[in-house]
Coordinates of C-alpha atoms in Angstrom, one line a residue:
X10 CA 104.7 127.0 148.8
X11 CA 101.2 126.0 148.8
X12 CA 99.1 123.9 146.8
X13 CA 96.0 125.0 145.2
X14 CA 93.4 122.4 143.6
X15 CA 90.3 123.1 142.9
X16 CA 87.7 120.9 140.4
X17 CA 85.3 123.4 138.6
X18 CA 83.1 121.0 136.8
X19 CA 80.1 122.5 133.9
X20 CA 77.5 121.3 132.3
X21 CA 75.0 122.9 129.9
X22 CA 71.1 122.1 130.0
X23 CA 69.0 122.6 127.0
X24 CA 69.1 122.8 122.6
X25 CA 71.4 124.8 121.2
X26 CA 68.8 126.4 119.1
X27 CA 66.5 126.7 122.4
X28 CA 66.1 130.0 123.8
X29 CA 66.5 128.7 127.5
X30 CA 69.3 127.5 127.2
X31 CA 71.0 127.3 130.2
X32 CA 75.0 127.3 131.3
X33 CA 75.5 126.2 134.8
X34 CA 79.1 125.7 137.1
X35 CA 79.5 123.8 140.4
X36 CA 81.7 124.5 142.6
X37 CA 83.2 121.2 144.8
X38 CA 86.5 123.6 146.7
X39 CA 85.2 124.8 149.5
X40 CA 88.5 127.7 149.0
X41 CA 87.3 128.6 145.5
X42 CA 88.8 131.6 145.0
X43 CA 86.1 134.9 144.4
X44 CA 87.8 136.1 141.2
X45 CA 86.9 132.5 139.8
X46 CA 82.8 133.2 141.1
X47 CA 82.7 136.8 139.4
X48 CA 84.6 135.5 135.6
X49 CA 81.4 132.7 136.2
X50 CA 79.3 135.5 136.5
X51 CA 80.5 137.2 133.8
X52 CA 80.1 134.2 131.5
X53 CA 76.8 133.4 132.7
X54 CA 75.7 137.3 131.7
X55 CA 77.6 136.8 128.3
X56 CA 75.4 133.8 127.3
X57 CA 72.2 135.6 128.8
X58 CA 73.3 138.3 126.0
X59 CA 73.3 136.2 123.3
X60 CA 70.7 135.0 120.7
X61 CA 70.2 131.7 119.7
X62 CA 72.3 132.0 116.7
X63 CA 75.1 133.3 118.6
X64 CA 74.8 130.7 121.7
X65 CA 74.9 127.7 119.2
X66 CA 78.0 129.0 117.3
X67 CA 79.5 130.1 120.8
X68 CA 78.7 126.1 122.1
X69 CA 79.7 124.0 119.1
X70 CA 82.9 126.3 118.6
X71 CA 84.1 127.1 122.0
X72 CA 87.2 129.1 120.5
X73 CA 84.9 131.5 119.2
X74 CA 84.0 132.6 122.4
X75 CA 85.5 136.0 123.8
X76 CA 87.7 135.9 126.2
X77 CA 86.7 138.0 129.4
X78 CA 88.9 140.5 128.9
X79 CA 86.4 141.2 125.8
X80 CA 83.7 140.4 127.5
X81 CA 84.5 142.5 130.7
X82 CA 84.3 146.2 128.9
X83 CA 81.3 145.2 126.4
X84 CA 79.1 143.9 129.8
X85 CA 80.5 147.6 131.7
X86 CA 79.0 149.2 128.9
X87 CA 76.1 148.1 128.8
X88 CA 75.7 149.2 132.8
X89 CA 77.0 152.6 132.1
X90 CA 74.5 152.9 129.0
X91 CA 71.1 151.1 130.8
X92 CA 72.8 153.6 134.4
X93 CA 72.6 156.8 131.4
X94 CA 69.0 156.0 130.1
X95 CA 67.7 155.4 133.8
X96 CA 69.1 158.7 134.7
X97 CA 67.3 160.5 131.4
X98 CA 64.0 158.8 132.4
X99 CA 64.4 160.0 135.9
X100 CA 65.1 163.5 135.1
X101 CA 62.2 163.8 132.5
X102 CA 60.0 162.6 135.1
X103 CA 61.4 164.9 138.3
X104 CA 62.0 167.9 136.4
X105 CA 59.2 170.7 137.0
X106 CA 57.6 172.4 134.9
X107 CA 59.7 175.6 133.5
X108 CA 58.0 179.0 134.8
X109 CA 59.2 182.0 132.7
X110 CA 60.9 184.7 135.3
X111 CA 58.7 187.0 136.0
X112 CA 60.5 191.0 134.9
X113 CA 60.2 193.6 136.9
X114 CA 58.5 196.6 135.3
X115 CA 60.3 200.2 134.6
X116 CA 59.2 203.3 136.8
X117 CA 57.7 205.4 134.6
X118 CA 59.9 208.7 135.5
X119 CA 58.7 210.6 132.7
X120 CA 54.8 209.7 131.9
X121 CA 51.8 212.4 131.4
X122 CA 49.3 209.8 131.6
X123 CA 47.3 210.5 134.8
X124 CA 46.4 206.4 135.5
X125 CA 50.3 206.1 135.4
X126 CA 50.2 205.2 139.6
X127 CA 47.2 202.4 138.9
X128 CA 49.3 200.7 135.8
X129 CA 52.5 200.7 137.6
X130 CA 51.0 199.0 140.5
X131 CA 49.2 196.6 138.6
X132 CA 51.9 195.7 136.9
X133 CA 54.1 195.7 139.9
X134 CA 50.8 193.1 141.2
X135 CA 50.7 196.2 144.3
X136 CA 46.9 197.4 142.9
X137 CA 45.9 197.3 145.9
X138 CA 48.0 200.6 147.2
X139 CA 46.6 202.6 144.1
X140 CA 44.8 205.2 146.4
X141 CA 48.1 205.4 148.5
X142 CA 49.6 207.6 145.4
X143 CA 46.3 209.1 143.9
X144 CA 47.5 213.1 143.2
X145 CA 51.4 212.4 143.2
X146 CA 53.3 212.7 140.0
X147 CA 55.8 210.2 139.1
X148 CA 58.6 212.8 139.8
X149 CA 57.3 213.3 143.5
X150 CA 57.0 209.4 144.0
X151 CA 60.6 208.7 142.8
X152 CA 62.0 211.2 145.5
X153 CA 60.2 209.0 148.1
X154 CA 62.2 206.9 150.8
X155 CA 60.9 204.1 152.7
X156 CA 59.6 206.2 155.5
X157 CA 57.4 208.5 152.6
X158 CA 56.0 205.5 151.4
X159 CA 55.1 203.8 154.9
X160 CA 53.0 207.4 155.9
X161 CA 51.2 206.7 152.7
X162 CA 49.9 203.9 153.6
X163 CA 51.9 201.2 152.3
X164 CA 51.9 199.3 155.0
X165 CA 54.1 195.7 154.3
X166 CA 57.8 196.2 154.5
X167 CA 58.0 194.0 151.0
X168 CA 55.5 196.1 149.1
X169 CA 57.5 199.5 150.0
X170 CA 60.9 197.0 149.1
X171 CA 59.3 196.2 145.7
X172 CA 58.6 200.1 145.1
X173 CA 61.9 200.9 145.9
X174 CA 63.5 198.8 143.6
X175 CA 60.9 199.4 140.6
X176 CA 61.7 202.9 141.2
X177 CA 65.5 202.8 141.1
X178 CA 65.9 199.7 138.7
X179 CA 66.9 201.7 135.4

């Protein structure tokens, strides 16, 4: 069995009204154990925490003071709430403006109006292959393949794509 000694000596600096006050351990064992350093630690953040009101009490009565088994949980809450607000601020800044999805518009199978071509392709933001279907009902154009459409004129294989799905999206 071995014997542990260790001399953990304390000594506080400051009022106990004053706002720097300050609570400071020294360590003279050169085996001081870790789990002694990180209860230090703790108590250290547990009088950063506290007002002056509360530091005075906590000083002149030292059996008000938690123990570290209350101070543990309250000090890992405040981490997990300052961790939740970082990660709020972060996504309000990173997050991209929202862009409404752009809906494809219906072929119009059935239409008499004789621009029907020019506002379909507008629409469809393919003006630019209006004269490709100048004199073709919509009846003739919703026949078409991808082949029809490419001796037309419609040259890109993603305009004659975009057709094609306009054209059979019901």
């Amino acid at each position: 069995m071995s014997s542990y000694s260790s001399s953990l000596s304390s000594s506080y600096s400051g009022s106990p009204t004053s706002s720097f006050a300050s609570l400071s351990f020294s360590n003279h064992s050169s085996g001081f154990d870790e789990n002694v350093n990180s209860e230090v630690g703790m108590i250290k953040t547990w009088f950063s925490v506290l007002n002056d009101t509360e530091r005075e009490s906590a000083l002149t009565s030292i059996a008000e003071l938690p123990s570290l088994r209350e101070i543990e949980p309250l000090i890992q809450a405040l981490k997990e709430r300052k961790q939740e607000l970082w990660k709020q601020q972060q996504a309000l800044i990173i997050q991209p403006p929202v862009k409404p999805k752009w809906v494809m518009p219906a072929f119009p199978h059935n239409s008499q109006d004789p621009r029907w071509a020019a506002k379909w392709l507008r629409a469809l933001r393919l003006h630019k292959y209006e004269q490709c279907l100048v004199g073709l009902s919509p009846s003739q154009v919703s026949r078409m393949e991808d082949g029809d459409l490419q001796q037309l004129g419609v040259d890109t294989v993603g305009a004659r794509a975009k057709m094609l799905r306009a054209i059979h999206n019901r």
